[in-house]
Coordinates of C-alpha atoms and ligand atoms in Angstrom, one line a residue:
M1 CA 77.8 -106.3 70.3
Q2 CA 74.0 -106.9 71.6
A3 CA 72.5 -110.5 70.6
R4 CA 70.0 -110.1 67.6
R5 CA 66.3 -110.2 68.5
K6 CA 63.7 -112.9 66.8
S7 CA 60.4 -114.0 67.2
S8 CA 57.8 -116.5 67.4
N9 CA 55.1 -114.2 66.3
V10 CA 55.8 -113.8 62.4
L11 CA 55.0 -110.5 62.0
L12 CA 57.5 -109.6 64.5
D13 CA 60.2 -111.7 62.8
T14 CA 59.8 -110.5 60.1
A15 CA 59.9 -107.0 60.8
L16 CA 62.8 -107.4 62.9
Q17 CA 65.1 -109.9 60.3
E18 CA 64.3 -107.7 57.3
F19 CA 65.2 -105.0 58.8
Y20 CA 68.9 -107.0 60.2
G21 CA 69.1 -107.3 56.8
A22 CA 68.7 -103.8 55.5
A23 CA 71.1 -102.6 57.8
D24 CA 73.6 -104.7 57.2
E25 CA 73.4 -104.0 53.8
M26 CA 74.1 -100.9 54.1
G27 CA 76.9 -101.1 56.8
L28 CA 74.7 -99.6 60.2
S29 CA 76.9 -99.5 63.4
E30 CA 76.0 -101.9 65.3
R31 CA 74.6 -99.5 68.1
L32 CA 71.9 -98.1 66.1
I33 CA 71.1 -101.6 65.5
S34 CA 70.9 -101.9 69.1
I35 CA 68.1 -98.8 69.2
L36 CA 66.6 -99.2 66.4
S37 CA 65.3 -103.0 67.1
R38 CA 63.6 -102.3 70.1
S39 CA 60.3 -99.6 70.4
E40 CA 61.2 -97.2 72.7
R41 CA 58.1 -97.7 74.9
Q42 CA 54.9 -100.9 75.0
V43 CA 52.0 -100.1 76.6
K44 CA 49.6 -102.9 77.9
V45 CA 46.1 -102.1 79.3
S46 CA 43.4 -103.8 80.5
I47 CA 39.4 -102.6 79.1
P48 CA 36.3 -103.5 81.3
V49 CA 33.1 -103.6 79.9
E50 CA 30.0 -103.9 80.9
M51 CA 28.4 -105.6 78.1
D52 CA 24.9 -105.5 76.8
D53 CA 24.2 -108.9 79.0
G54 CA 25.1 -107.6 81.9
S55 CA 28.3 -109.3 81.9
V56 CA 31.6 -107.7 82.2
E57 CA 34.1 -108.8 80.1
V58 CA 38.3 -107.4 80.7
Y59 CA 40.1 -107.4 76.9
D60 CA 43.6 -106.4 76.6
G61 CA 44.9 -102.9 74.7
Y62 CA 48.3 -101.8 73.6
R63 CA 50.0 -98.7 72.1
V64 CA 53.4 -99.7 71.2
Q65 CA 56.3 -96.4 70.4
H66 CA 58.9 -97.9 68.1
S67 CA 60.6 -94.7 67.5
T68 CA 60.1 -90.7 67.4
A69 CA 62.9 -89.5 66.0
L70 CA 61.5 -88.2 63.1
G71 CA 58.9 -87.1 65.1
P72 CA 55.3 -87.9 67.2
S73 CA 54.2 -91.2 67.3
K74 CA 52.3 -92.4 64.4
G75 CA 49.8 -94.8 64.1
G76 CA 46.9 -97.1 63.6
I77 CA 44.3 -98.4 66.1
R78 CA 43.7 -102.3 65.3
Y79 CA 40.5 -104.0 66.8
D80 CA 41.0 -108.4 65.5
L81 CA 41.5 -111.3 67.7
G82 CA 44.9 -111.3 66.1
V83 CA 46.7 -108.0 68.4
D84 CA 48.4 -108.3 70.8
M85 CA 52.4 -106.4 72.1
D86 CA 54.3 -108.3 69.0
E87 CA 52.1 -107.6 67.0
C88 CA 52.0 -103.5 67.3
E89 CA 55.5 -103.5 67.7
A90 CA 56.2 -105.0 64.6
L91 CA 53.4 -103.0 62.8
A92 CA 55.3 -99.7 64.5
M93 CA 58.4 -100.9 63.7
L94 CA 56.6 -100.7 59.8
M95 CA 55.1 -97.4 60.3
T96 CA 58.6 -95.9 61.5
W97 CA 59.9 -96.8 57.6
K98 CA 57.0 -96.2 56.3
C99 CA 56.7 -92.3 57.9
S100 CA 59.9 -92.0 57.0
L101 CA 60.3 -92.7 53.4
A102 CA 57.2 -90.7 52.9
G103 CA 59.2 -88.0 54.2
I104 CA 56.6 -86.4 56.5
P105 CA 58.1 -85.6 60.5
Y106 CA 56.8 -88.3 61.5
G107 CA 57.6 -91.8 64.0
G108 CA 56.0 -95.0 64.3
G109 CA 53.7 -96.4 66.8
K110 CA 50.9 -98.8 66.7
G111 CA 48.0 -99.7 68.5
G112 CA 45.2 -102.0 69.3
I113 CA 42.8 -104.1 70.9
C114 CA 42.2 -108.4 71.5
C115 CA 38.3 -107.8 70.4
D116 CA 36.6 -109.8 68.0
P117 CA 33.9 -105.9 67.3
L118 CA 32.3 -108.2 64.3
N119 CA 30.4 -109.6 66.7
M120 CA 30.2 -106.4 68.9
S121 CA 27.6 -104.0 69.1
A122 CA 27.9 -100.0 68.2
R123 CA 27.5 -99.4 72.4
E124 CA 29.7 -101.9 73.6
K125 CA 32.3 -100.8 71.3
E126 CA 32.2 -97.1 72.3
K127 CA 32.7 -98.3 75.5
L128 CA 35.7 -100.1 75.2
T129 CA 37.0 -97.8 72.5
R130 CA 36.2 -94.9 75.4
T131 CA 38.5 -97.1 78.7
Y132 CA 40.7 -97.7 75.9
A133 CA 41.1 -93.9 74.7
A134 CA 41.2 -93.2 79.0
R135 CA 44.4 -95.7 79.7
I136 CA 46.1 -94.6 76.9
E137 CA 45.3 -91.1 77.0
P138 CA 48.9 -90.0 79.6
L139 CA 50.3 -90.8 75.8
I140 CA 48.4 -89.0 73.2
G141 CA 49.2 -85.7 71.9
R142 CA 49.6 -84.0 68.8
W143 CA 54.0 -84.0 69.7
S144 CA 54.0 -86.8 71.0
D145 CA 52.0 -89.7 69.8
V146 CA 49.2 -89.4 67.3
P147 CA 46.4 -91.8 66.3
A148 CA 44.0 -93.2 63.7
P149 CA 42.0 -95.7 61.9
D150 CA 43.6 -99.6 61.5
M151 CA 41.9 -102.5 61.1
N152 CA 38.3 -102.3 61.9
S153 CA 38.9 -98.8 63.2
S154 CA 37.2 -95.4 61.5
G155 CA 36.1 -92.3 61.7
Q156 CA 33.4 -92.9 64.3
E157 CA 36.5 -94.7 66.6
M158 CA 38.7 -91.9 66.1
V159 CA 35.7 -89.7 66.8
W160 CA 35.3 -91.6 70.7
I161 CA 38.7 -91.3 71.4
L162 CA 39.3 -87.7 71.2
D163 CA 36.0 -87.3 73.0
T164 CA 37.2 -88.7 75.6
V165 CA 40.6 -86.9 75.6
S166 CA 39.4 -83.6 75.0
K167 CA 36.6 -84.1 78.2
M168 CA 39.6 -85.6 79.9
R169 CA 41.4 -82.6 79.4
G170 CA 39.1 -79.9 79.2
H171 CA 39.8 -78.8 75.7
L172 CA 38.9 -79.8 72.5
E173 CA 42.9 -80.9 71.2
P174 CA 41.9 -82.3 67.0
S175 CA 45.0 -82.6 66.0
I176 CA 45.9 -86.0 69.1
L177 CA 44.5 -87.6 66.4
T178 CA 43.8 -88.4 62.1
G179 CA 41.0 -89.8 60.0
K180 CA 38.5 -88.0 61.8
P181 CA 35.1 -87.8 59.7
V182 CA 34.8 -85.1 57.2
T183 CA 32.2 -83.4 59.3
F184 CA 34.3 -83.2 62.4
W185 CA 38.0 -81.6 62.1
G186 CA 38.6 -84.5 59.3
S187 CA 39.8 -83.9 55.7
F188 CA 38.2 -84.5 52.4
G189 CA 40.2 -87.3 50.8
R190 CA 41.5 -89.1 54.1
N191 CA 39.0 -91.8 54.0
E192 CA 40.0 -92.6 50.2
A193 CA 44.2 -91.8 50.4
T194 CA 44.8 -96.0 51.3
G195 CA 43.5 -96.7 48.8
R196 CA 43.9 -94.9 46.5
G197 CA 47.8 -94.8 46.9
V198 CA 48.3 -98.1 46.9
A199 CA 46.3 -97.9 43.2
T200 CA 48.7 -95.0 42.2
C201 CA 51.4 -97.5 43.3
G202 CA 50.0 -100.4 41.4
L203 CA 49.5 -97.3 37.8
E204 CA 52.6 -96.5 38.0
L205 CA 54.5 -100.0 38.1
M206 CA 51.7 -99.9 35.1
R207 CA 53.5 -96.8 33.4
I208 CA 57.7 -98.2 33.5
L209 CA 56.1 -101.5 32.7
G210 CA 54.8 -99.4 29.9
R211 CA 51.1 -101.6 30.0
N212 CA 48.2 -99.4 29.4
P213 CA 45.9 -99.8 32.4
E214 CA 42.9 -100.5 29.6
D215 CA 44.5 -103.9 29.1
V216 CA 46.0 -105.1 32.4
T217 CA 43.7 -107.1 34.3
A218 CA 43.5 -107.6 39.1
V219 CA 42.4 -109.1 41.8
V220 CA 41.8 -106.9 44.7
Q221 CA 41.6 -109.3 48.3
G222 CA 39.9 -107.7 50.7
F223 CA 37.5 -104.2 50.5
G224 CA 37.5 -102.4 53.5
N225 CA 39.0 -99.3 53.3
V226 CA 41.8 -100.0 51.3
G227 CA 40.6 -102.7 49.4
S228 CA 37.8 -101.0 47.9
Y229 CA 38.6 -97.5 47.6
T230 CA 42.0 -99.2 45.3
A231 CA 39.5 -101.3 43.3
K232 CA 37.4 -98.1 42.7
T233 CA 40.9 -96.4 41.8
L234 CA 42.3 -99.1 39.4
N235 CA 38.7 -99.4 38.3
D236 CA 38.4 -95.7 37.3
A237 CA 41.6 -95.6 35.7
G238 CA 40.6 -98.6 33.5
V239 CA 41.7 -102.0 34.7
K240 CA 39.3 -104.6 35.0
I241 CA 39.1 -105.8 38.3
V242 CA 37.8 -109.3 37.3
G243 CA 37.4 -110.4 41.0
I244 CA 37.0 -109.2 44.5
S245 CA 36.5 -111.0 47.9
D246 CA 36.3 -109.7 52.4
I247 CA 35.1 -112.2 54.7
T248 CA 32.1 -113.7 52.3
G249 CA 34.0 -114.9 50.3
G250 CA 35.2 -114.2 46.4
Y251 CA 34.0 -112.9 43.7
Y252 CA 34.5 -113.3 40.2
S253 CA 33.6 -112.5 37.2
S254 CA 35.9 -112.5 33.6
G255 CA 33.7 -109.3 32.3
G256 CA 35.2 -107.5 34.9
I257 CA 33.4 -106.6 38.6
D258 CA 31.1 -104.0 38.8
I259 CA 32.8 -101.6 41.5
H260 CA 30.0 -99.1 42.1
K261 CA 27.1 -101.9 43.0
A262 CA 29.3 -103.9 45.4
F263 CA 29.7 -99.9 46.3
E264 CA 26.6 -100.1 47.0
V265 CA 26.2 -103.6 49.1
I266 CA 28.5 -102.7 51.6
R267 CA 26.9 -99.5 52.0
K268 CA 23.3 -101.1 52.6
N269 CA 25.3 -104.6 54.8
P270 CA 25.2 -103.5 58.2
K271 CA 28.8 -104.8 59.2
K272 CA 29.6 -102.9 55.6
L273 CA 29.8 -106.8 53.6
L274 CA 29.7 -108.0 50.5
T275 CA 27.0 -110.7 51.7
G276 CA 25.2 -112.0 48.2
F277 CA 27.2 -109.3 45.9
E278 CA 26.9 -112.2 43.8
A279 CA 23.4 -111.7 43.1
V280 CA 23.8 -108.3 42.2
G281 CA 27.1 -107.8 40.7
N282 CA 25.9 -110.9 37.9
C283 CA 29.2 -112.7 39.3
E284 CA 30.9 -116.2 40.5
K285 CA 31.1 -116.5 43.9
I286 CA 34.4 -118.6 44.4
D287 CA 36.6 -119.1 48.0
D288 CA 39.0 -116.1 47.8
V289 CA 40.9 -113.7 44.9
L290 CA 44.2 -115.1 45.9
F291 CA 44.4 -117.5 43.5
T292 CA 42.7 -116.0 40.7
E293 CA 44.2 -115.1 37.1
A294 CA 44.9 -111.4 37.3
E295 CA 48.4 -109.7 35.7
F296 CA 48.1 -107.9 39.4
L297 CA 47.3 -109.1 42.5
F298 CA 46.4 -106.6 45.1
P299 CA 46.4 -107.8 48.6
C300 CA 44.1 -105.3 51.5
A301 CA 43.3 -107.4 53.5
R302 CA 45.6 -109.3 56.3
D303 CA 49.2 -110.3 57.5
G304 CA 50.5 -113.6 56.5
V305 CA 47.9 -114.6 53.3
I306 CA 50.3 -115.3 51.2
N307 CA 53.2 -117.2 52.7
Q308 CA 54.9 -120.9 52.2
D309 CA 51.5 -122.5 51.6
T310 CA 49.7 -119.8 48.8
A311 CA 52.4 -118.7 47.2
A312 CA 53.5 -121.5 44.4
K313 CA 49.4 -121.0 43.7
V314 CA 49.2 -117.7 42.8
R315 CA 49.1 -116.4 39.3
A316 CA 50.1 -112.9 38.8
R317 CA 52.9 -111.4 38.0
Y318 CA 52.6 -108.4 40.4
I319 CA 51.8 -108.0 43.6
V320 CA 50.6 -104.5 45.3
E321 CA 51.1 -105.1 49.1
G322 CA 48.0 -102.5 50.6
A323 CA 47.6 -104.6 54.1
N324 CA 50.6 -104.1 56.4
G325 CA 52.7 -107.3 55.8
P326 CA 50.9 -109.5 53.4
T327 CA 53.9 -111.8 52.6
T328 CA 55.7 -113.8 54.2
P329 CA 59.6 -114.1 54.4
E330 CA 59.2 -117.8 52.7
G331 CA 55.9 -116.9 50.3
E332 CA 58.4 -114.2 49.1
E333 CA 61.4 -116.6 48.4
I334 CA 58.2 -118.8 46.3
L335 CA 57.7 -115.7 44.8
D336 CA 61.4 -114.3 43.9
D337 CA 62.0 -117.6 42.3
A338 CA 59.2 -117.1 40.5
G339 CA 60.3 -113.5 39.2
V340 CA 56.8 -112.1 40.7
L341 CA 57.8 -108.7 42.0
I342 CA 56.3 -107.0 45.2
V343 CA 55.6 -103.3 46.3
P344 CA 56.2 -102.8 49.7
D345 CA 53.1 -102.7 51.9
F346 CA 55.2 -99.3 53.8
L347 CA 55.4 -98.0 50.2
A348 CA 52.0 -98.9 48.8
N349 CA 49.8 -98.0 51.7
S350 CA 52.0 -95.1 52.8
G351 CA 49.1 -92.6 51.1
G352 CA 46.7 -93.7 54.8
V353 CA 49.6 -92.0 56.4
I354 CA 50.5 -89.6 54.1
G355 CA 46.9 -88.2 54.4
S356 CA 46.9 -88.6 57.9
Y357 CA 49.6 -86.4 57.8
F358 CA 47.9 -83.6 55.7
E359 CA 45.0 -83.9 58.3
W360 CA 47.6 -83.3 61.4
A361 CA 48.8 -79.5 59.3
Q362 CA 45.6 -78.5 59.0
N363 CA 44.4 -78.9 62.0
L364 CA 47.4 -77.4 63.6
Q365 CA 46.5 -74.3 61.4
G366 CA 42.6 -74.7 61.7
A367 CA 42.6 -74.3 57.9
F368 CA 40.2 -77.0 55.6
W369 CA 41.7 -77.5 51.9
T370 CA 39.8 -78.5 49.0
E371 CA 39.4 -82.4 48.3
E372 CA 41.2 -81.7 44.6
E373 CA 44.3 -80.2 46.3
Y374 CA 44.5 -83.0 48.6
N375 CA 44.1 -85.4 46.2
N376 CA 46.4 -84.1 44.0
K377 CA 49.4 -83.6 46.7
L378 CA 49.0 -87.1 47.7
V379 CA 49.3 -88.3 44.4
H380 CA 52.2 -85.9 43.5
I381 CA 53.9 -87.1 46.5
M382 CA 53.1 -91.1 46.1
K383 CA 54.4 -91.5 42.3
G384 CA 57.7 -89.2 43.4
N385 CA 58.0 -91.7 46.7
F386 CA 57.3 -94.8 43.9
R387 CA 60.0 -93.4 41.5
R388 CA 62.5 -92.7 44.0
V389 CA 62.6 -96.6 45.6
W390 CA 62.7 -98.1 42.0
D391 CA 65.4 -96.1 40.5
Y392 CA 67.2 -97.3 43.7
A393 CA 66.2 -100.8 43.7
E394 CA 67.4 -100.2 40.2
A395 CA 70.9 -98.7 41.0
K396 CA 71.9 -101.5 43.8
R397 CA 70.5 -104.2 42.0
V398 CA 68.0 -104.3 45.3
K399 CA 64.4 -105.9 45.6
M400 CA 62.2 -102.7 46.5
R401 CA 61.5 -104.0 49.8
R402 CA 65.4 -104.1 50.2
A403 CA 65.4 -100.9 48.9
A404 CA 62.9 -98.9 50.9
T405 CA 63.5 -100.7 53.9
M406 CA 67.7 -99.5 53.0
T407 CA 65.7 -95.6 52.6
A408 CA 63.9 -95.1 55.5
I409 CA 66.2 -97.0 58.0
Q410 CA 68.5 -94.4 56.1
R411 CA 66.9 -90.8 56.6
V412 CA 66.3 -92.3 60.8
A413 CA 70.2 -93.0 61.2
D414 CA 70.2 -89.5 59.6
V415 CA 68.4 -87.5 62.3
I416 CA 69.4 -90.1 64.6
A417 CA 72.9 -88.9 64.0
M418 CA 72.1 -84.9 64.0
R419 CA 69.8 -85.0 67.0
G420 CA 72.1 -87.4 69.2
M421 CA 71.6 -91.0 70.5
F422 CA 71.5 -91.0 74.0
L423 CA 69.2 -88.1 76.2
Ligands
LIG1 N1 46.9 -97.6 59.9 C1 47.6 -96.4 58.4 C2 49.0 -97.6 58.5 O1 48.7 -99.2 58.9 C3 47.9 -95.4 59.2 C4 48.3 -95.2 60.0 C5 48.2 -93.5 60.2 O2 47.4 -92.4 59.6 O3 48.1 -93.3 61.2 O4 49.2 -96.6 57.7

């Protein structure tokens, strides 16, 4: 029996220990445990960039393919100072479970560049992205590895990557990545898909609890791509959003935040931040919304925010994880003891990658769906997946995270058993 891995990186250790715990609970064989606790491929590249002032900075970039058992590895590319190999490995493993649980034909991958994107010019970001793309190009392909946006990346970064890879190959290959703008081989609905999926999980939970969304209060931490559309979808369904936040701080209104005004503010802000929202939104500026009184909390910002120092101060009864890894195991223990229910990240935010699958499928066929078709399919699949995990958790008397991990591992294990473990 091979020794079990531990990591000093919180996110990686969390992913590993949850995997081992679920694998043991379902009686997974030691050989599969050894295989799935490691990544199939980890690549590190250096990325020299000539900055606007003429100096040269060399950045570190990564791409990890955790598993390709179910299909091409799928996962985003993030731009953040916290990016390193361990973080990418953890998030790639999470993508394997996310795609498996979602029922889509992908394995798990993740990539990123360690940088401070908010303090770079558009030109610097473009150079950084294109050189990164050129260096990971051998990995990328519609049947091998299909990137997408993640923290601090969007359709623009995807177009730079697609354009660079296409020029290197001498032909355009739209299906090598997803999250492209609608005007260039993207799909209606993809931009909103993650947030729509997170909100759908929240609304399904309210339905199971017998609650009318109009009687429910919620706070949404993070107002990037995930948080903003989570808030909008919840708001459209009648939920009262009493607080939102981003890196500029928190914004609170007991009467409900005007989400449409918040969108206006980020649209006008060059960095897409909520700067000054308290004035136009007629709300109170606070530090953050993590500890705000509301029944539902949607952490949609970043990992590790609910931890041993913060968990006891959380007032919500239900947490739906929009970000990847927002709750540490220590934080979760405190919440478990307090009877707080958590809808785990790789179920709650799987709308993004399910939507990516829709985009990829359209690209392969040269087809274009309507927004209605896309959204209906997305919501239908999200509701079904949520219900499946809920029922499994009830039947096995385990937490939703454990139920989701076990379900996800089972599909990967079944396919590996059919395909064979070795070359
Ligand atoms: N970055 C998103 C995630 O973490 C989307 C990944 C994708 O669409 O490939 O799920």
